[in-house]
Short mmCIF file of C-alpha atoms (C1' of nucleotides) in Angstrom, two decimals:
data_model
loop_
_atom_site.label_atom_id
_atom_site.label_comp_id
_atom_site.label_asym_id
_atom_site.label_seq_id
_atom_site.Cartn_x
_atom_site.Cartn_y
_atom_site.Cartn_z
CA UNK A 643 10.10 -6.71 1.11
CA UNK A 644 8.23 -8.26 3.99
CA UNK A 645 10.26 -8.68 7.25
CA UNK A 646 10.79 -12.64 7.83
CA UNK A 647 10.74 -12.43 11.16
CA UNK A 648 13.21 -13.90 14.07
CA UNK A 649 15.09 -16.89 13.40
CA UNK A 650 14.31 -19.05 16.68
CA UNK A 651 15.64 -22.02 17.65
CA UNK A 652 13.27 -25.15 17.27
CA UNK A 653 14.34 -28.61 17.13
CA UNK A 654 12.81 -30.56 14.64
CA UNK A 655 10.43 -33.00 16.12
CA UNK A 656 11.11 -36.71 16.21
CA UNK A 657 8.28 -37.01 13.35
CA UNK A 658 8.75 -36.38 9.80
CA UNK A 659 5.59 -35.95 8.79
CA UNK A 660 4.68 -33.56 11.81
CA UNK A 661 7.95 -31.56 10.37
CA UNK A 662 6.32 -31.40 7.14
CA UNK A 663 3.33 -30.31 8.78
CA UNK A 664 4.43 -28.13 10.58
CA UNK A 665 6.82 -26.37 8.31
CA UNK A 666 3.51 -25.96 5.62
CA UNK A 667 1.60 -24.14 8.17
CA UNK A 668 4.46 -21.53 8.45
CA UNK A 669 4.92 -21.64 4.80
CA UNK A 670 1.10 -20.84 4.31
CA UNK A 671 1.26 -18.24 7.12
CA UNK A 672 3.79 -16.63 5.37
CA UNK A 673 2.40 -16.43 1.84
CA UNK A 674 -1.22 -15.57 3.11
CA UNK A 675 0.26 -12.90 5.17
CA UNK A 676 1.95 -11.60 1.99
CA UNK A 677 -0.87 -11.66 -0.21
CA UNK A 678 -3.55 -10.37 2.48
CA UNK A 679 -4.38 -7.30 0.72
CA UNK A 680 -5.64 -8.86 -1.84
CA UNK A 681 -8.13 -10.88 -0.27
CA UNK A 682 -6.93 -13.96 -1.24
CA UNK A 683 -5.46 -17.14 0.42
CA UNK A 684 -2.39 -18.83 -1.17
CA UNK A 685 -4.87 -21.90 -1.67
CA UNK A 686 -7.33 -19.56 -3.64
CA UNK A 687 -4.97 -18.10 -5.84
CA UNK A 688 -3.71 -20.84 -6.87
CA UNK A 689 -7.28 -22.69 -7.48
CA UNK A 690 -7.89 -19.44 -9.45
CA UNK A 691 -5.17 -19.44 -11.64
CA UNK A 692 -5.70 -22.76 -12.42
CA UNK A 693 -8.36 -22.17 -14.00
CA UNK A 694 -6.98 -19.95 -16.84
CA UNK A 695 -3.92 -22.26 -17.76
CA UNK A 696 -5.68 -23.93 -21.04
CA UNK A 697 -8.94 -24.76 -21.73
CA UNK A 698 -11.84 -24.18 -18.61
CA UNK A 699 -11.22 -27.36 -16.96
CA UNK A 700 -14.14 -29.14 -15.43
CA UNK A 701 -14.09 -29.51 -11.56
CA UNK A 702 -12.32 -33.35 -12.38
CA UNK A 703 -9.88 -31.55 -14.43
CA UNK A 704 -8.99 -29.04 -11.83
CA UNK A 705 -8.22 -31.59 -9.30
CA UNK A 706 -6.18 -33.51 -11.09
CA UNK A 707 -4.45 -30.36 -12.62
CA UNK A 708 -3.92 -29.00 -8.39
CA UNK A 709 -3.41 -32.61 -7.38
CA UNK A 710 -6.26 -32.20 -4.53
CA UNK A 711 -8.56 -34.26 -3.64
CA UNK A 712 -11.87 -33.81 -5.56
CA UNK A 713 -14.39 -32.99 -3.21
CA UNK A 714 -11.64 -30.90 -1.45
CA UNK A 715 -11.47 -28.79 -4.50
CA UNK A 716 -15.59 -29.09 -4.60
CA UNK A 717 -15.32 -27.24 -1.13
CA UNK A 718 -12.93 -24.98 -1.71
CA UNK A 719 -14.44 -23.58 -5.20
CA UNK A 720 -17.65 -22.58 -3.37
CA UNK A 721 -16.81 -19.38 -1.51
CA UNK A 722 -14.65 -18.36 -4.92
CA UNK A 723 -18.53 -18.57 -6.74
CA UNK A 724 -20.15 -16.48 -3.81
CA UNK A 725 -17.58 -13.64 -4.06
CA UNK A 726 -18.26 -13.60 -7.83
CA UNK A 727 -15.00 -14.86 -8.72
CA UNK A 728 -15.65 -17.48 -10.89
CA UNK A 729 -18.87 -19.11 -12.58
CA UNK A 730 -19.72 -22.45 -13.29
CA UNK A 731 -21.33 -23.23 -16.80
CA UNK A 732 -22.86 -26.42 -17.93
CA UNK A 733 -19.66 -28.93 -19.62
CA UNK A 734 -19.87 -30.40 -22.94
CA UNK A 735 -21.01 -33.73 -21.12
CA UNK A 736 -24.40 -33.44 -19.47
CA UNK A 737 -22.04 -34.64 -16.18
CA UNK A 738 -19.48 -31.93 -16.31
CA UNK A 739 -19.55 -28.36 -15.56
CA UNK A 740 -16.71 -26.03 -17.05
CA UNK A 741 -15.08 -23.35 -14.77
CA UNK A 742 -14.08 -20.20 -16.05
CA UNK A 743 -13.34 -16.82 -14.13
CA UNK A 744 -15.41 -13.25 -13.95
CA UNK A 745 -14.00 -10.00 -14.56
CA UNK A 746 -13.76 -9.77 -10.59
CA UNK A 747 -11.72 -13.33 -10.88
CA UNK A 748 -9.52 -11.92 -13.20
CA UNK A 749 -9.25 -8.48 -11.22
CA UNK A 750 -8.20 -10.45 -7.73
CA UNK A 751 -5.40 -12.84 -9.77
CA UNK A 752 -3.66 -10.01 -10.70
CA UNK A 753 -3.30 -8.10 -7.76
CA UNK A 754 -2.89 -11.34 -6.17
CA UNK A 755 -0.21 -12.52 -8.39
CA UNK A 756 1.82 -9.74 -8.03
CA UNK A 757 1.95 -10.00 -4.25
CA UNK A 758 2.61 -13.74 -4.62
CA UNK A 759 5.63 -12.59 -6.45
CA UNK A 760 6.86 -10.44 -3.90
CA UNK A 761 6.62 -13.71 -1.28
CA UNK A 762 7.98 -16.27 -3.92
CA UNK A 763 11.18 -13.54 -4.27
CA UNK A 764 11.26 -13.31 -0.52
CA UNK A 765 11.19 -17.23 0.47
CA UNK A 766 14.12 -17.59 -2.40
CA UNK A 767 16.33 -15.19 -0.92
CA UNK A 768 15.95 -16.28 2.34
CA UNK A 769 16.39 -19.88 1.54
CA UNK A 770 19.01 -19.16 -1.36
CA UNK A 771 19.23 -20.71 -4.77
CA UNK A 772 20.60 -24.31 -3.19
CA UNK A 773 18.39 -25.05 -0.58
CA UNK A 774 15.56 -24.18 -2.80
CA UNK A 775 16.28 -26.16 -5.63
CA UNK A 776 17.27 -28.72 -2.77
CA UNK A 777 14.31 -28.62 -1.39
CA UNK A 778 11.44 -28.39 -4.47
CA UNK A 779 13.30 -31.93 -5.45
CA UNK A 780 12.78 -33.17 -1.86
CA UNK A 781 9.30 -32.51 -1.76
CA UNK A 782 8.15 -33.59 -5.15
CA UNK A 783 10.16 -36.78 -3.82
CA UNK A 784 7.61 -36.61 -0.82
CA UNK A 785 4.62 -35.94 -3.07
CA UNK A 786 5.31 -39.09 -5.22
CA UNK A 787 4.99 -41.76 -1.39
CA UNK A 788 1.19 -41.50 -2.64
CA UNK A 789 0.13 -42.52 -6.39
CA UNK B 706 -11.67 -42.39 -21.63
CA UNK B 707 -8.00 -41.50 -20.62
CA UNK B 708 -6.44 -41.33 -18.02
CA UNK B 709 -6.04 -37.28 -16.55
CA UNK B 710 -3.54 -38.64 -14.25
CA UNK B 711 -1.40 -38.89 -16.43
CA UNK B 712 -2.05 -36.36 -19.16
CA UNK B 713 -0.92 -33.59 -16.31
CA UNK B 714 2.95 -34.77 -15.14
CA UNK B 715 3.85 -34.63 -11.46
CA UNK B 716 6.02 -31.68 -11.86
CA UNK B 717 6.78 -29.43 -8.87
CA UNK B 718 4.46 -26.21 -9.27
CA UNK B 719 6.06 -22.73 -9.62
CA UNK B 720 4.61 -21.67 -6.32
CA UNK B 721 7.01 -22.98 -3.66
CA UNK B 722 4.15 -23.10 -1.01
CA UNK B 723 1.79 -25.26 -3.27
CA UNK B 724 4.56 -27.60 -3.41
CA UNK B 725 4.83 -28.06 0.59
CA UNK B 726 1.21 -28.19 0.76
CA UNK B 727 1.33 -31.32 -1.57
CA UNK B 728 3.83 -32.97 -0.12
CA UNK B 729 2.35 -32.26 3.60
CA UNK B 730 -0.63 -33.94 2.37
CA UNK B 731 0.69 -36.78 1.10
CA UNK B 732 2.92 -37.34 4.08
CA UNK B 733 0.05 -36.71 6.22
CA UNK B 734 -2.03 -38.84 3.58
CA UNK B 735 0.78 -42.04 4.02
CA UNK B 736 1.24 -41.34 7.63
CA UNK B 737 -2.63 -41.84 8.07
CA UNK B 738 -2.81 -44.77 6.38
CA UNK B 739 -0.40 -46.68 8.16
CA UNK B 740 -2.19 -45.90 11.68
CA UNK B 741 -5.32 -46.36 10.16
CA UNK B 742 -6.26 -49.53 12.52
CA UNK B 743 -5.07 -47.51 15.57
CA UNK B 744 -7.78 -45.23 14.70
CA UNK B 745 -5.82 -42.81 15.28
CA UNK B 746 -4.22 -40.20 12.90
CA UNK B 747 -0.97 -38.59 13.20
CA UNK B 748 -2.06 -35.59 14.30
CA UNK B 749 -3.97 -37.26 17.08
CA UNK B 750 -0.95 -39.78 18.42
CA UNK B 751 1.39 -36.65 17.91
CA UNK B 752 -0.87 -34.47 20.41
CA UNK B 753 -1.46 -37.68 23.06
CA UNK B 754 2.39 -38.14 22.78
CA UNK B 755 3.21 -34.46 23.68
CA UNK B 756 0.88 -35.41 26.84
CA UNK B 757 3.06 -37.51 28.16
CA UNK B 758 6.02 -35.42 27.75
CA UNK B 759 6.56 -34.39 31.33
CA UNK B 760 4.37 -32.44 33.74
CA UNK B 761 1.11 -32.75 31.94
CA UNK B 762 0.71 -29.84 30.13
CA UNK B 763 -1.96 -26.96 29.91
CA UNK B 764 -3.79 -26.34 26.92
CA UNK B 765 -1.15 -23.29 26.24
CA UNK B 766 1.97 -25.16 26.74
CA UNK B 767 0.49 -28.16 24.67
CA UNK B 768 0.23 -25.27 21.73
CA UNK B 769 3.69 -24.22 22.65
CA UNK B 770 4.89 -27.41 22.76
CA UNK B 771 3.54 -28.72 19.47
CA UNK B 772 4.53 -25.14 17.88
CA UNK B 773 0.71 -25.11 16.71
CA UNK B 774 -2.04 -22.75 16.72
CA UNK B 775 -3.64 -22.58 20.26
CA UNK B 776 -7.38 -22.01 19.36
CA UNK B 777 -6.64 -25.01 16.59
CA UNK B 778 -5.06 -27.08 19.25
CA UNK B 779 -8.46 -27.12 21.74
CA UNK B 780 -10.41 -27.88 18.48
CA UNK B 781 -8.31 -30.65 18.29
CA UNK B 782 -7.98 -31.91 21.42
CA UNK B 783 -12.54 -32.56 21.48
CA UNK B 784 -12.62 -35.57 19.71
CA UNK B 785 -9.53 -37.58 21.78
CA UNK B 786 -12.14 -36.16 24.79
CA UNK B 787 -15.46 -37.27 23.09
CA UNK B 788 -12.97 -40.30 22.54
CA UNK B 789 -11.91 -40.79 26.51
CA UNK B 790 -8.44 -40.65 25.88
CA UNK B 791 -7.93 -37.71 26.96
CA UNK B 792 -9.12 -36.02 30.74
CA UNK B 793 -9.43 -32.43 31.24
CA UNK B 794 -8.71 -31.66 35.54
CA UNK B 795 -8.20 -28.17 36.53
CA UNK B 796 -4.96 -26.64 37.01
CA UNK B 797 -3.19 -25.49 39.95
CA UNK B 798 -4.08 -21.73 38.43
CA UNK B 799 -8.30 -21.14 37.91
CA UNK B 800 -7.12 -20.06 34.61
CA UNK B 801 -5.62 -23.02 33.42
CA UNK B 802 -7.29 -27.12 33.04
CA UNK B 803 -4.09 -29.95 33.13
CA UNK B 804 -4.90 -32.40 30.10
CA UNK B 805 -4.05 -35.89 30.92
CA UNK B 806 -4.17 -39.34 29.10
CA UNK B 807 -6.61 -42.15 29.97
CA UNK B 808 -6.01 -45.59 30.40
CA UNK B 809 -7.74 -45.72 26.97
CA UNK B 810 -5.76 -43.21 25.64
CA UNK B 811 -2.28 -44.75 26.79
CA UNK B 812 -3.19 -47.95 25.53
CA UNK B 813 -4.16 -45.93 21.87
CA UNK B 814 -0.83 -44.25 21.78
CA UNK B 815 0.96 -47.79 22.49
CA UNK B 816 -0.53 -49.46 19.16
CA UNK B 817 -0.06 -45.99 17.66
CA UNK B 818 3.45 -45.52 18.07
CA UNK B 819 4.18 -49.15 16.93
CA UNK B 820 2.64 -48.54 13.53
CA UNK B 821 4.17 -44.88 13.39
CA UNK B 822 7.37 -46.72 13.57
CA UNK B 823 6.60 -48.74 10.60
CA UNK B 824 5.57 -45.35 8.85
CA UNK B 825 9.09 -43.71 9.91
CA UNK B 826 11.22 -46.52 8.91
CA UNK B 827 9.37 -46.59 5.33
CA UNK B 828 9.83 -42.92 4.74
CA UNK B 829 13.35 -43.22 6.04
CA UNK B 830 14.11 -45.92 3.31
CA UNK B 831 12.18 -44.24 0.60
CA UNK B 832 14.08 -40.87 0.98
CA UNK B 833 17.49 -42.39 2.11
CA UNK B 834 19.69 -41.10 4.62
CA UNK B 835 20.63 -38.11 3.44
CA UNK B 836 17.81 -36.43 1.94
CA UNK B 837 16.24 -37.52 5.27
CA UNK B 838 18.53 -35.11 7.15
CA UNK B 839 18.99 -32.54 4.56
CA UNK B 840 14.97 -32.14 4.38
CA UNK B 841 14.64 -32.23 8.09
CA UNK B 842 17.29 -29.38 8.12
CA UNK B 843 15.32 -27.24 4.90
CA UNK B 844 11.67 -27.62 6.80
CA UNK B 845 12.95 -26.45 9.98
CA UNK B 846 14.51 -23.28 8.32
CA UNK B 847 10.71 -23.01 6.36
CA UNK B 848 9.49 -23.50 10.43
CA UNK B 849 11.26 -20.55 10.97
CA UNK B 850 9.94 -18.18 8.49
CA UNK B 851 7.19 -17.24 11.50
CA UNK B 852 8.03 -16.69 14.75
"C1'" DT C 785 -30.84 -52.78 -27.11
"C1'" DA C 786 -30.88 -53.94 -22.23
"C1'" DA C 787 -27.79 -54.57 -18.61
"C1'" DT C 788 -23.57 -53.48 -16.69
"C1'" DT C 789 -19.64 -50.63 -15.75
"C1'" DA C 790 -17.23 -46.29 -15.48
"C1'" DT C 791 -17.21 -41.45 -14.92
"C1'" DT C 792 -18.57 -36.97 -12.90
"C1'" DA C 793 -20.36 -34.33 -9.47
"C1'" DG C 794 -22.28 -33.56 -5.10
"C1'" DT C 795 -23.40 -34.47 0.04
"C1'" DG C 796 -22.78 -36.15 4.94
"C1'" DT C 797 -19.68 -36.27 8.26
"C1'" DA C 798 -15.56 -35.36 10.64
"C1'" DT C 799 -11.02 -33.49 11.55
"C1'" DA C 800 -7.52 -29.57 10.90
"C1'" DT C 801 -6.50 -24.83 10.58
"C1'" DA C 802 -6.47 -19.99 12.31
"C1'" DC C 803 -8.11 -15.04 12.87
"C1'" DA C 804 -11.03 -11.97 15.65
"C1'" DC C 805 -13.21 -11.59 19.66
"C1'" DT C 806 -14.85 -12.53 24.52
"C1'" DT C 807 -14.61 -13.94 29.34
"C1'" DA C 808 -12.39 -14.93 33.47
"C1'" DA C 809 -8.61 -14.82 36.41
"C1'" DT C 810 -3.99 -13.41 37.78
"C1'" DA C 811 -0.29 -10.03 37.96
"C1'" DT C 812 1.34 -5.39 37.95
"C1'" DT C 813 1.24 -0.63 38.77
"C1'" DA C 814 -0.38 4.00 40.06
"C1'" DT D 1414 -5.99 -0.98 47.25
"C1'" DA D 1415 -8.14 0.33 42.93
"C1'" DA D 1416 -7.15 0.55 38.21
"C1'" DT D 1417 -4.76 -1.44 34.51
"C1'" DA D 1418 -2.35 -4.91 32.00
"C1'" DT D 1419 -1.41 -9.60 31.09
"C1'" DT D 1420 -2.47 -14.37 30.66
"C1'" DA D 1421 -5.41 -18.60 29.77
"C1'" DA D 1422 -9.14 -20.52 27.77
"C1'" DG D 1423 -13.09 -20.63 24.94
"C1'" DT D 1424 -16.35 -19.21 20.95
"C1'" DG D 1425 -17.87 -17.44 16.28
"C1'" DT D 1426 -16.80 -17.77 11.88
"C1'" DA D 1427 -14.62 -19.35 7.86
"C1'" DT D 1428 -11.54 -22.03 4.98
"C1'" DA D 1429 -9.00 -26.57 4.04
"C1'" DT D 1430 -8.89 -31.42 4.07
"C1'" DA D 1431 -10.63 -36.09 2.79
"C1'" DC D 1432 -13.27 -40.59 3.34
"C1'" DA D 1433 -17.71 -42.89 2.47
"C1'" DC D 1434 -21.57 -42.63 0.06
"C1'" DT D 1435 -25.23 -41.27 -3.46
"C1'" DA D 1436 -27.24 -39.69 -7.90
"C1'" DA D 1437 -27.01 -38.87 -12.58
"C1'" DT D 1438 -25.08 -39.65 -16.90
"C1'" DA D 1439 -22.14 -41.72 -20.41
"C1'" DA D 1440 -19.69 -45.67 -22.24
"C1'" DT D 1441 -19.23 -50.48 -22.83
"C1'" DT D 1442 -20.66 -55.10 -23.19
"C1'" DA D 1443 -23.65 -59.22 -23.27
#
DNA sequence: TAATTATTAGTGTATATACACTTAATATTA
DNA sequence: TAATATTAAGTGTATATACACTAATAATTA
């Protein structure tokens, strides 16, 4: 298991939402630390497993599904195409284009997953069961301030 | 057509560090809008605030201060320059340069704060007391997972 | 069916983030 | 004091974020 690292005192700042901030960078630091091996951020997993949950969503559907911003996701898909990690075919609706992994895509997201697992089991012990539950309901309260 | 919105439900994700990221943006997202006709965003009034702490602060202890990447933190600090908000006078070391607040840039963070204010006292309502404090306590321990 | 409206995707622009690396200057040590 | 180490700032590169806007297409309505 990855070593957490020193527990330092830091006041939380008189702003919430630079708390929030703040806390996601660590949070992302942690996980992309974690999962560096595989060549993958936490961001780019995720956008890649995504992908495989149903049917090949169209780049719409994907946003929705992450609940990003669309022409964040637009961004972010394009350096998963130029490493050959996913393709984009032509959608049923001359407008749309479908997602779908490669054999690399498929490759990375499980070698990826695995270490993901390793820093999912590693933030849960380290917050314990109750502040994690605590805290996935306090943030999905936070999520909800914008429609 | 319908709606994706609401064919996908808001439901926390099974990667904790998706879920932060979501709620960081939309904190950052409701934040934002609220300063909107300070032109400022809360990044920006947080990093003229930290100015103004005390002895004006190097770029270093600025990053220190703010608990925030130092090479992110000069990117950040251009546009409040571009902006004239912000000076840039060399320090007492050849090393260092002293940032500094304007007149333009104290008179930003004035009408800034007010409206952050407004922003605060909404998200303190929304959440309610306690989940305010018990989620300022949970992100600080999340802070701490890097040193 | 022609005109209008809604949907889907993409682009321009700008800020935010951070790792790897460089340069310059100060501080420490052999 | 000369060599080395440390510190401060900046740059190259790349991803992440999102608002405003455009273009193309599909769906709806007059």
């Amino acid at each position: 298991m990855k070593n957490i690292g020193e527990v330092y005192p830091k006041a939380p700042s008189l702003c919430n939402c630079m708390n929030i901030r703040r806390a996601s960078r660590a949070t992302t630091q942690f996980y992309d630390e974690v999962l560096k091996s595989s060549g993958l951020t936490i961001a780019q997993l995720s956008l890649l497993r995504h992908i495989e949950g149903g049917e090949l969503p169209t780049i719409s559907e994907l946003a929705n599904m992450m609940r990003i911003d669309r022409t964040t996701l637009n961004r972010n898909v394009k350096p998963l195409v130029d490493a050959g990690m996913i393709v984009i075919n032509p959608g049923k609706d001359s407008r749309t284009r479908q997602l779908a992994l490669t054999e690399v895509g498929r490759e990375v997201v499980v070698k990826g997953w695995e270490l993901w697992g390793e820093a999912q089991a590693s933030l849960k012990e380290y917050l314990g069961e109750d502040d994690l539950a605590k805290i996935i309901q306090l943030l999905s309260k936070l999520e909800a301030l914008v429609p």
